[in-house]
Every structure is written in C-alpha cells, then in structure tokens.
Short mmCIF file of C-alpha atoms in Angstrom, two decimals:
data_model
loop_
_atom_site.label_atom_id
_atom_site.label_comp_id
_atom_site.label_asym_id
_atom_site.label_seq_id
_atom_site.Cartn_x
_atom_site.Cartn_y
_atom_site.Cartn_z
CA UNK A 1 83.15 163.82 175.78
CA UNK A 2 85.29 160.93 176.96
CA UNK A 3 87.51 159.34 174.32
CA UNK A 4 88.80 155.83 173.75
CA UNK A 5 91.78 155.09 175.94
CA UNK A 6 93.93 154.61 172.83
CA UNK A 7 93.05 158.13 171.71
CA UNK A 8 94.16 159.60 175.04
CA UNK A 9 97.41 157.71 175.64
CA UNK A 10 100.18 156.16 173.58
CA UNK A 11 100.44 153.21 175.97
CA UNK A 12 98.31 151.60 178.65
CA UNK A 13 98.02 153.81 181.76
CA UNK A 14 98.21 150.87 184.14
CA UNK A 15 98.18 153.06 187.24
CA UNK A 16 94.69 154.31 186.30
CA UNK A 17 93.22 150.82 185.89
CA UNK A 18 92.10 148.21 188.42
CA UNK A 19 89.92 146.02 186.20
CA UNK A 20 90.23 144.84 182.61
CA UNK A 21 86.99 143.55 181.09
CA UNK A 22 86.97 141.45 177.93
CA UNK A 23 84.49 140.75 175.23
CA UNK A 24 84.97 137.19 173.97
CA UNK A 25 84.27 136.99 170.24
CA UNK A 26 87.15 138.32 168.10
CA UNK A 27 89.01 139.47 171.19
CA UNK A 28 89.77 136.18 172.95
CA UNK A 29 88.19 133.64 170.59
CA UNK A 30 87.97 133.86 166.82
CA UNK A 31 84.38 134.22 165.63
CA UNK A 32 84.36 133.93 161.84
CA UNK A 33 81.15 132.37 160.48
CA UNK A 34 82.51 132.09 156.94
CA UNK A 35 85.53 130.15 158.18
CA UNK A 36 83.26 127.87 160.24
CA UNK A 37 81.03 127.17 157.24
CA UNK A 38 84.09 126.47 155.08
CA UNK A 39 85.17 123.83 157.59
CA UNK A 40 81.73 122.34 158.20
CA UNK A 41 80.66 122.25 154.53
CA UNK A 42 83.77 122.57 152.34
CA UNK A 43 83.25 123.81 148.81
CA UNK A 44 79.49 124.36 149.14
CA UNK A 45 79.32 128.07 148.41
CA UNK A 46 75.58 128.25 147.77
CA UNK A 47 74.88 126.44 151.04
CA UNK A 48 77.28 128.79 152.85
CA UNK A 49 75.35 131.84 151.68
CA UNK A 50 72.05 130.32 152.76
CA UNK A 51 73.34 129.24 156.17
CA UNK A 52 74.97 132.61 156.74
CA UNK A 53 71.58 134.27 156.28
CA UNK A 54 69.49 131.62 158.03
CA UNK A 55 71.78 131.12 161.03
CA UNK A 56 74.40 133.75 161.81
CA UNK A 57 72.61 136.82 160.40
CA UNK A 58 69.13 135.88 161.52
CA UNK A 59 67.17 137.54 164.35
CA UNK A 60 67.09 134.13 166.02
CA UNK A 61 70.86 134.30 166.53
CA UNK A 62 70.36 137.55 168.44
CA UNK A 63 67.58 135.86 170.44
CA UNK A 64 70.01 133.08 171.34
CA UNK A 65 72.46 135.64 172.70
CA UNK A 66 69.62 137.35 174.55
CA UNK A 67 68.60 134.07 176.15
CA UNK A 68 65.02 134.38 174.91
CA UNK A 69 64.97 131.12 172.96
CA UNK A 70 66.61 127.73 173.24
CA UNK A 71 68.95 126.25 170.66
CA UNK A 72 66.23 123.79 169.67
CA UNK A 73 63.71 126.60 169.23
CA UNK A 74 66.20 128.62 167.21
CA UNK A 75 66.97 125.65 164.95
CA UNK A 76 63.28 125.18 164.18
CA UNK A 77 62.72 128.90 163.56
CA UNK A 78 65.84 129.22 161.41
CA UNK A 79 64.69 126.30 159.27
CA UNK A 80 61.22 127.69 158.67
CA UNK A 81 59.89 126.40 155.36
CA UNK A 82 63.40 125.43 154.15
CA UNK A 83 63.07 121.91 155.53
CA UNK A 84 65.58 120.55 153.02
CA UNK A 85 68.41 122.21 154.97
CA UNK A 86 67.11 121.45 158.48
CA UNK A 87 69.93 118.96 159.07
CA UNK A 88 72.59 121.43 157.94
CA UNK A 89 71.21 124.14 160.23
CA UNK A 90 71.25 121.81 163.22
CA UNK A 91 74.73 120.62 162.32
CA UNK A 92 75.94 124.23 162.20
CA UNK A 93 74.41 125.07 165.56
CA UNK A 94 75.77 121.89 167.13
CA UNK A 95 79.33 122.08 165.85
CA UNK A 96 80.34 125.69 165.14
CA UNK A 97 81.70 126.08 168.66
CA UNK A 98 84.02 123.09 168.15
CA UNK A 99 85.86 125.00 165.41
CA UNK A 100 86.63 128.16 167.35
CA UNK A 101 90.23 128.86 168.30
CA UNK A 102 91.81 131.26 170.75
CA UNK A 103 93.31 134.54 169.58
CA UNK A 104 96.88 134.52 170.94
CA UNK A 105 97.15 138.30 171.15
CA UNK A 106 93.97 138.58 173.21
CA UNK A 107 94.96 135.80 175.58
CA UNK A 108 98.47 137.23 175.94
CA UNK A 109 96.93 140.57 176.87
CA UNK A 110 95.22 138.81 179.77
CA UNK A 111 98.63 137.62 180.93
CA UNK A 112 99.97 141.16 180.66
CA UNK A 113 97.08 142.58 182.69
CA UNK A 114 97.51 139.95 185.39
CA UNK A 115 101.25 140.64 185.51
CA UNK A 116 100.35 144.24 186.33
CA UNK A 117 98.13 143.06 189.17
CA UNK A 118 94.80 143.77 187.47
CA UNK A 119 91.59 141.79 187.90
CA UNK A 120 90.04 140.32 184.76
CA UNK A 121 86.35 139.99 183.89
CA UNK A 122 84.23 138.91 180.93
CA UNK A 123 81.32 140.87 179.49
CA UNK A 124 79.95 139.28 176.36
CA UNK A 125 76.87 138.74 174.25
CA UNK A 126 76.85 134.94 174.18
CA UNK A 127 74.30 132.17 174.32
CA UNK A 128 74.51 130.18 177.55
CA UNK A 129 74.83 126.76 175.88
CA UNK A 130 77.50 127.99 173.47
CA UNK A 131 79.34 129.78 176.27
CA UNK A 132 79.46 126.62 178.39
CA UNK A 133 80.91 124.76 175.42
CA UNK A 134 83.58 127.43 175.04
CA UNK A 135 84.34 127.55 178.77
CA UNK A 136 84.87 123.78 178.76
CA UNK A 137 87.53 124.20 176.06
CA UNK A 138 89.32 127.38 177.11
CA UNK A 139 90.68 127.76 180.64
CA UNK A 140 91.03 131.55 180.31
CA UNK A 141 87.23 131.88 180.36
CA UNK A 142 87.13 130.55 183.91
CA UNK A 143 88.49 131.23 187.39
CA UNK A 144 91.19 131.71 188.50
CA UNK A 145 92.14 133.58 185.30
CA UNK A 146 89.03 135.73 185.55
CA UNK A 147 87.39 137.09 188.69
CA UNK A 148 83.85 137.19 187.32
CA UNK A 149 81.69 137.41 184.23
CA UNK A 150 78.38 138.65 182.88
CA UNK A 151 77.18 136.66 179.87
CA UNK A 152 74.13 138.07 178.15
CA UNK A 153 71.91 134.99 177.86
CA UNK A 154 71.97 134.30 181.59
CA UNK A 155 70.60 137.77 182.38
CA UNK A 156 68.52 138.57 179.27
CA UNK A 157 70.42 141.80 178.66
CA UNK A 158 72.87 142.66 175.90
CA UNK A 159 75.58 145.14 174.99
CA UNK A 160 75.46 148.00 174.25
CA UNK A 161 72.58 148.41 176.74
CA UNK A 162 73.88 150.41 179.69
CA UNK A 163 72.33 147.94 182.14
CA UNK A 164 74.73 145.25 180.88
CA UNK A 165 77.78 147.24 181.98
CA UNK A 166 76.15 148.28 185.24
CA UNK A 167 75.32 144.65 185.99
CA UNK A 168 79.03 143.81 186.00
CA UNK A 169 80.14 146.76 188.12
CA UNK A 170 77.27 146.32 190.58
CA UNK A 171 77.72 142.54 190.90
CA UNK A 172 81.46 142.74 191.62
CA UNK A 173 81.67 146.15 193.27
CA UNK A 174 83.88 147.69 190.60
CA UNK A 175 84.67 151.38 190.15
CA UNK A 176 83.60 152.20 186.56
CA UNK A 177 86.23 154.95 186.27
CA UNK A 178 88.98 152.41 186.97
CA UNK A 179 87.55 149.77 184.65
CA UNK A 180 88.57 149.37 181.00
CA UNK A 181 86.60 147.37 178.44
CA UNK A 182 88.06 145.70 175.35
CA UNK A 183 85.72 144.93 172.45
CA UNK A 184 86.01 144.58 168.68
CA UNK A 185 82.70 146.40 168.06
CA UNK A 186 82.76 150.20 168.15
CA UNK A 187 79.15 150.39 169.36
CA UNK A 188 79.98 148.28 172.41
CA UNK A 189 82.96 150.46 173.26
CA UNK A 190 80.66 153.47 173.02
CA UNK A 191 78.29 151.75 175.43
CA UNK A 192 81.10 151.24 177.91
CA UNK A 193 82.12 154.90 177.70
CA UNK A 194 78.49 155.94 178.19
CA UNK A 195 78.44 153.82 181.35
CA UNK A 196 81.46 155.71 182.69
CA UNK A 197 84.08 153.09 181.81
CA UNK A 198 87.27 153.42 179.82
CA UNK A 199 87.40 151.52 176.52
CA UNK A 200 89.84 150.05 174.01
CA UNK A 201 88.52 149.35 170.52
CA UNK A 202 90.22 146.18 169.31
CA UNK A 203 89.62 147.11 165.71
CA UNK A 204 92.48 145.11 164.16
CA UNK A 205 95.31 142.75 165.13
CA UNK A 206 98.17 144.49 166.89
CA UNK A 207 96.14 147.04 168.83
CA UNK A 208 96.49 145.27 172.17
CA UNK A 209 100.12 144.24 171.86
CA UNK A 210 101.18 147.75 170.83
CA UNK A 211 99.14 149.57 173.47
CA UNK A 212 99.71 147.15 176.35
CA UNK A 213 103.37 146.55 175.54
CA UNK A 214 103.93 142.85 174.95
CA UNK A 215 105.14 140.53 172.22
CA UNK A 216 102.41 138.70 170.30
CA UNK A 217 104.08 135.28 170.44
CA UNK A 218 103.08 132.94 173.27
#
C-alpha cells in the first residue's frame, strides 16, 4: 500500500516530483463557513445555525460543486418552505466568496514549488460561478502561476472519484507517479493515492512549510 508522502520522507523529495496539484479550499483559500456567517450576520447565532444547515451543509451545496444546479436553483431549493430567510440565503450565496482570504502558507508553497522548477495545477470541488469569483480576486488561481486546472462543476465530476484525478493527468499529459496532490481532506488524498499519485495531507497549519522547507512569512 502506498503511503502519504509525509509518511515516507522527512522533507519534500523534489527530484521525484514534476507536478504539484492543489486543492483550493483550506489549502490556498480559507473556507470557514462559520467565519463567513459571523461577518455577514454578526451576532445572530440562531440564524447562523439555520444558514449553516440550509446552505453549507445541504445536499444542494454538493450539487453546486457538482455543477448539476445553478446558484439560483440552489437558492430556491435551500429556502424551501423557510421563505422568511430567503433573502438571507441569497445574501449568503452572493457574498460568501467576497469574504474569503488567501492562506499565506499555501500560496508560499506554490512559490517554493515553482522555485524548484515544478509545474502547478488545481484540482478542486468548486462551483463554476464561485470559482470565477475567486479567480478574479486571486492571481495564483490563474496562468501563469498555474499550468492548468480541473474544477468539478465544469466537468460534473468530483473528488474523490478516480475519474477526477485521471481527468487532470489525461488532459495535461502528466505522469501520475511524478504528480503530488495537496488537500486538507484525508478522503481526497486517499483518492489521489488510489489513482497512482503521491499525496500530502494538509491536516493543520505548518505541514507544508515544514515539509517543503520554507518560512511561512510572505
């Protein structure tokens, strides 16, 4: 059984890697629904709990990432019979992306990989509308920083489905054995390993800086 790269080596084996592939949420961009709700609706704890369930933990959020419904369709479905919070649901869907911030350690790791001559790619479960909003704000989600990307909603496939990983390697002609994937979710790292990739589980702050050998400050 293949192990996580961090369980095989004490530091990044750069000579074994050609491609570094990044998940986005909680690797490059902070995705913290509770923080977003605190900003959007300060002090409204009961509303936070309802919106957490109706929006971020709902099956319709997964459908957004899968690209099988539009934001408008999701807003209507999330509201359901709770019409009194329809405006708050739409406000959350419209503005949560405005609150996201980059994770300096993740972005610095991209710099480190590029300094070692590696190509960078994105592989993320992300709605197309929300991704375009993020890409308009963060240059590191675009060329020339990255060499390509597979975003779930555009292709109607999602991690940890094997086809998601194969879509990236097939589209860009990558050697899976020389490709490493960085994700904060263990199940997605397992999917990468199953597809023949290497994987780094970004389970807590400091993993990337320690393993890849750089200072966290930018």
